[in-house]
Each structure stands twice: as structure tokens, then as C-alpha cells.
Coordinates of C-alpha atoms and ligand atoms in Angstrom, one line a residue:
M125 CA 8.3 4.3 -5.8
I126 CA 6.9 6.8 -3.3
H127 CA 5.3 10.2 -4.4
P128 CA 8.0 12.8 -4.9
G129 CA 6.4 15.2 -2.4
T130 CA 7.4 13.1 0.6
E131 CA 10.4 12.7 2.9
L132 CA 11.7 10.2 5.4
R133 CA 11.7 11.3 9.1
L134 CA 12.3 9.7 12.5
V135 CA 8.9 9.4 14.2
N136 CA 10.3 8.3 17.6
E137 CA 12.5 5.5 19.0
V138 CA 9.6 3.0 19.3
V139 CA 8.0 3.5 15.8
G140 CA 11.3 4.3 14.0
Y141 CA 11.1 6.1 10.7
G142 CA 8.0 7.2 8.8
V143 CA 7.2 9.0 5.5
F144 CA 5.8 12.5 5.6
A145 CA 4.2 14.7 3.0
T146 CA 6.2 17.8 2.0
V147 CA 3.4 19.2 -0.2
L148 CA -0.4 19.0 -0.3
I149 CA -1.2 15.5 -1.7
P150 CA -4.9 15.7 -2.9
E151 CA -7.4 12.9 -2.5
G152 CA -7.1 10.5 -5.4
T153 CA -3.4 11.0 -5.9
I154 CA -1.3 7.9 -6.5
V155 CA 1.1 7.9 -3.6
Y156 CA 3.0 4.6 -4.2
V157 CA 3.4 2.5 -7.3
K158 CA 5.2 -0.8 -7.8
D159 CA 7.7 0.3 -10.4
S160 CA 10.0 -1.8 -12.5
L161 CA 12.9 -1.3 -10.1
E162 CA 11.2 -2.8 -7.0
T163 CA 12.9 -6.0 -5.6
V164 CA 10.6 -9.0 -6.1
I165 CA 11.5 -12.0 -3.9
T166 CA 9.7 -15.1 -5.0
P167 CA 8.7 -17.7 -2.3
T168 CA 11.6 -19.9 -3.4
D169 CA 14.1 -17.1 -3.3
Y170 CA 12.9 -16.1 0.2
L171 CA 13.7 -19.6 1.5
L172 CA 17.2 -19.4 0.1
H173 CA 18.0 -16.4 2.3
P174 CA 19.5 -17.0 5.8
P175 CA 17.2 -16.5 8.8
A176 CA 18.6 -13.1 9.7
M177 CA 18.1 -11.8 6.1
R178 CA 14.5 -13.2 6.1
E179 CA 13.8 -11.1 9.2
V180 CA 14.9 -8.0 7.4
V181 CA 12.8 -8.9 4.4
D182 CA 9.8 -9.5 6.6
K183 CA 10.2 -6.1 8.2
Y184 CA 10.4 -4.1 4.9
S185 CA 8.3 -6.1 2.4
Y186 CA 4.7 -6.6 1.5
I187 CA 3.4 -9.9 0.0
D188 CA 1.6 -9.6 -3.4
Q189 CA -1.2 -11.8 -4.7
D190 CA 1.3 -14.3 -6.1
G191 CA 3.2 -14.7 -2.8
N192 CA 6.1 -12.6 -3.9
R193 CA 7.7 -10.3 -1.2
I194 CA 8.2 -6.8 -2.6
V195 CA 10.9 -4.6 -1.1
S196 CA 11.0 -1.0 -2.3
W197 CA 14.3 0.4 -3.5
D198 CA 13.3 3.8 -2.1
F199 CA 11.8 4.9 1.3
A200 CA 8.3 3.6 0.4
K201 CA 9.2 0.7 2.7
Y202 CA 9.1 3.0 5.7
V203 CA 5.3 3.9 5.4
N204 CA 3.6 3.0 8.7
H205 CA 0.2 1.3 9.3
C206 CA -2.7 3.3 10.7
C207 CA -6.2 2.0 11.3
N208 CA -7.4 5.4 10.1
C209 CA -5.0 5.4 7.1
N210 CA -4.8 8.3 4.6
T211 CA -3.6 6.1 1.7
I212 CA -4.7 2.6 0.8
S213 CA -3.7 -0.1 -1.8
T214 CA -6.1 -0.6 -4.6
G215 CA -7.0 -3.5 -6.9
Y216 CA -4.9 -1.7 -9.5
G217 CA -1.7 -2.4 -7.4
F218 CA -0.9 1.3 -6.6
E219 CA -1.7 3.1 -3.4
M220 CA -3.9 6.1 -3.5
A221 CA -4.6 9.1 -1.1
I222 CA -8.2 8.6 0.3
R223 CA -8.3 12.1 1.7
D224 CA -6.3 15.3 1.2
I225 CA -2.9 14.9 2.9
L226 CA -1.5 18.1 4.3
P227 CA 2.2 19.1 4.2
G228 CA 3.9 17.7 7.3
E229 CA 1.3 14.9 7.8
Q230 CA 2.5 11.3 8.0
I231 CA 1.6 9.1 5.1
T232 CA -0.1 6.0 6.5
D233 CA -1.3 2.8 5.0
E234 CA -3.5 -0.4 5.7
Y235 CA -1.2 -3.3 6.3
G236 CA -4.1 -5.8 6.4
I237 CA -3.9 -5.8 2.6
F238 CA -0.3 -7.0 2.6
N239 CA -1.1 -10.7 3.1
L240 CA 0.7 -11.0 6.4
D241 CA 1.5 -14.6 7.2
E242 CA 1.5 -14.0 11.0
E243 CA -0.3 -11.7 13.4
M244 CA 1.1 -8.3 14.1
T245 CA 0.4 -6.0 17.1
L246 CA -0.7 -2.5 16.2
V247 CA 0.2 0.7 18.1
C248 CA -1.4 3.3 15.8
G249 CA -3.1 5.1 18.7
E250 CA -6.4 5.6 16.8
A251 CA -9.6 5.2 18.8
S252 CA -10.7 2.7 16.1
C253 CA -7.4 0.7 16.4
R254 CA -7.9 -3.0 15.6
K255 CA -4.9 -3.7 18.0
R256 CA -3.7 -6.6 15.9
I257 CA -3.8 -7.6 12.2
G258 CA -3.3 -11.0 10.7
P259 CA -4.0 -13.4 7.8
D260 CA -7.8 -13.2 8.4
D261 CA -8.0 -9.4 7.9
F262 CA -8.5 -9.5 4.2
D263 CA -11.7 -11.4 4.3
L264 CA -13.0 -9.5 7.3
H265 CA -12.3 -6.0 6.0
Y266 CA -12.1 -5.9 2.2
R267 CA -15.6 -4.6 1.8
D268 CA -14.7 -1.6 4.0
W269 CA -11.5 -1.1 2.1
D270 CA -13.4 -1.1 -1.2
E271 CA -15.8 1.4 0.2
K272 CA -13.0 3.8 1.2
I273 CA -11.3 3.4 -2.3
Q274 CA -14.5 3.9 -4.2
R275 CA -15.3 7.1 -2.4
S276 CA -12.0 8.6 -3.7
I277 CA -11.1 6.8 -6.9
G278 CA -13.1 9.3 -9.1
F279 CA -10.6 12.0 -8.1
L280 CA -7.9 9.9 -9.7
F281 CA -8.7 11.5 -13.0
E282 CA -8.9 15.0 -11.7
V283 CA -5.7 15.5 -9.8
D284 CA -2.0 15.7 -10.8
Q285 CA -0.4 12.3 -10.9
P286 CA 3.4 12.5 -10.8
L287 CA 3.6 8.7 -10.5
L288 CA 1.4 7.9 -13.5
S289 CA 4.3 7.4 -15.9
F290 CA 5.6 4.6 -13.6
V291 CA 2.3 2.7 -13.7
D292 CA 2.6 -0.3 -16.0
E293 CA 0.8 -0.3 -19.4
A294 CA -1.8 -3.0 -18.5
T295 CA -2.9 -1.1 -15.4
R296 CA -3.1 2.2 -17.4
Q297 CA -5.5 0.4 -19.8
E298 CA -7.6 -0.7 -16.8
L299 CA -7.7 2.9 -15.6
D300 CA -8.9 4.1 -19.1
T301 CA -11.6 1.5 -18.8
L302 CA -12.5 2.6 -15.3
F303 CA -12.7 6.2 -16.5
L304 CA -15.2 5.3 -19.3
N305 CA -17.1 2.8 -17.2
P306 CA -17.0 3.3 -13.4
S307 CA -18.9 -0.1 -12.9
S308 CA -15.7 -1.9 -14.2
Y309 CA -14.1 -1.1 -10.7
K310 CA -11.7 -3.8 -9.7
S311 CA -12.0 -4.8 -6.0
V312 CA -9.0 -4.6 -3.7
Y313 CA -9.6 -8.4 -3.3
A314 CA -7.5 -8.8 -6.4
L315 CA -4.5 -8.3 -4.1
K316 CA -5.4 -11.2 -1.9
L317 CA -2.8 -14.0 -1.9
K318 CA -4.0 -16.8 -4.3
K319 CA -4.1 -20.2 -2.7
G320 CA -2.1 -23.1 -4.1
Ligands
ZN266 ZN1 -4.4 0.7 14.8

């Protein structure tokens, strides 16, 4: 589920749709959570779909640490990648704003965390653009991602969290632990696809 202060808009014919903030979304706000209605496609289920359907799933899903493809039931699936993203997935499963996002600004994300099984060309237009992302990105960049998350995660406990009631109980307990003991921080590496 995507943050309620967002809307779907056509970016242009090349990029297609994107998700934009309609309100100020402060740093530390949970912007996406994998709620109980998300479609979870296991590796076996995926293979049972015809090739044309697999292409659609590939376009709109991300792959979790267990190899499941997750397709959002709402327009969270239209969030685009940017090498200078303003939200990022965390080891807690949800995505969080890593700076203040102004009304009208596009919500962007780091696709390198999504366990891509093949390389993808990037057109984000940032000076720091990596040009392509692929299966190696997790190992190459997770330390940078953790640094970005850790700079903002303290704000998690200070800002309004409209999506908190959709975070599962186990994760909420982990957040309680994090609040009491910041050194219990869980690396984004927890989202990396487990082998075997
Ligand atoms: Zn880029």
C-alpha cells in the first residue's frame, strides 16, 4: 500500500506513469508497506503463468528475500527508480522517505534492492546515474543504502505514520526494539534474495 498523500500521474510517453506526492511527506515517513492484500507470486506460481503474463508480472513486481514476486494491488507498482531516490526499502520491509518530499514531487525508489534477475537500463537523468542495475547491485551498494536509511530512520518515531497500522505485528515489535536500542538496526541486506 502506498502512502495516502500520493497520486498516479502520466510522466511522459517514454517513462509512462509515476507516483507523485500530494502533501508534504516528511523524512522518516513510511511511504510503502507490504500489506496483507499484496499479491504474492511464489517461484512455482510464476512458472505456471504463460510467457505474456510473466512479462506483465516482471514489469510490475519486486522480488523479496524468499524469491516471491510481489505485485501491489494499488498504484505502488508505478513508483519509478531514481539513482538519487527520495524513498528506499529498509530491512524492515517497508519503504521510507529519506528526505522531505514536497507536494508535486515524484516519489522515487532504489530498484537495486528488488533482486532483479536480469540487467535493466536506467534513464533517471541524474548526474550520478548508474546507467544500469542488475543482480550484482545488492552486494555493491548495500552499505551506501544502509547509510542513507540510518541517516533518516530516527525520524520514523517523530513523524505521522498513516501506514503504521498496516505494518505487520512482528515488524512493529522490531521497531519498538529499534526505538529503545538504535544499535539493533537491521540492515537492508535482510531483503537480499536467499540462495538455495
Ligand atoms: Zn539512474
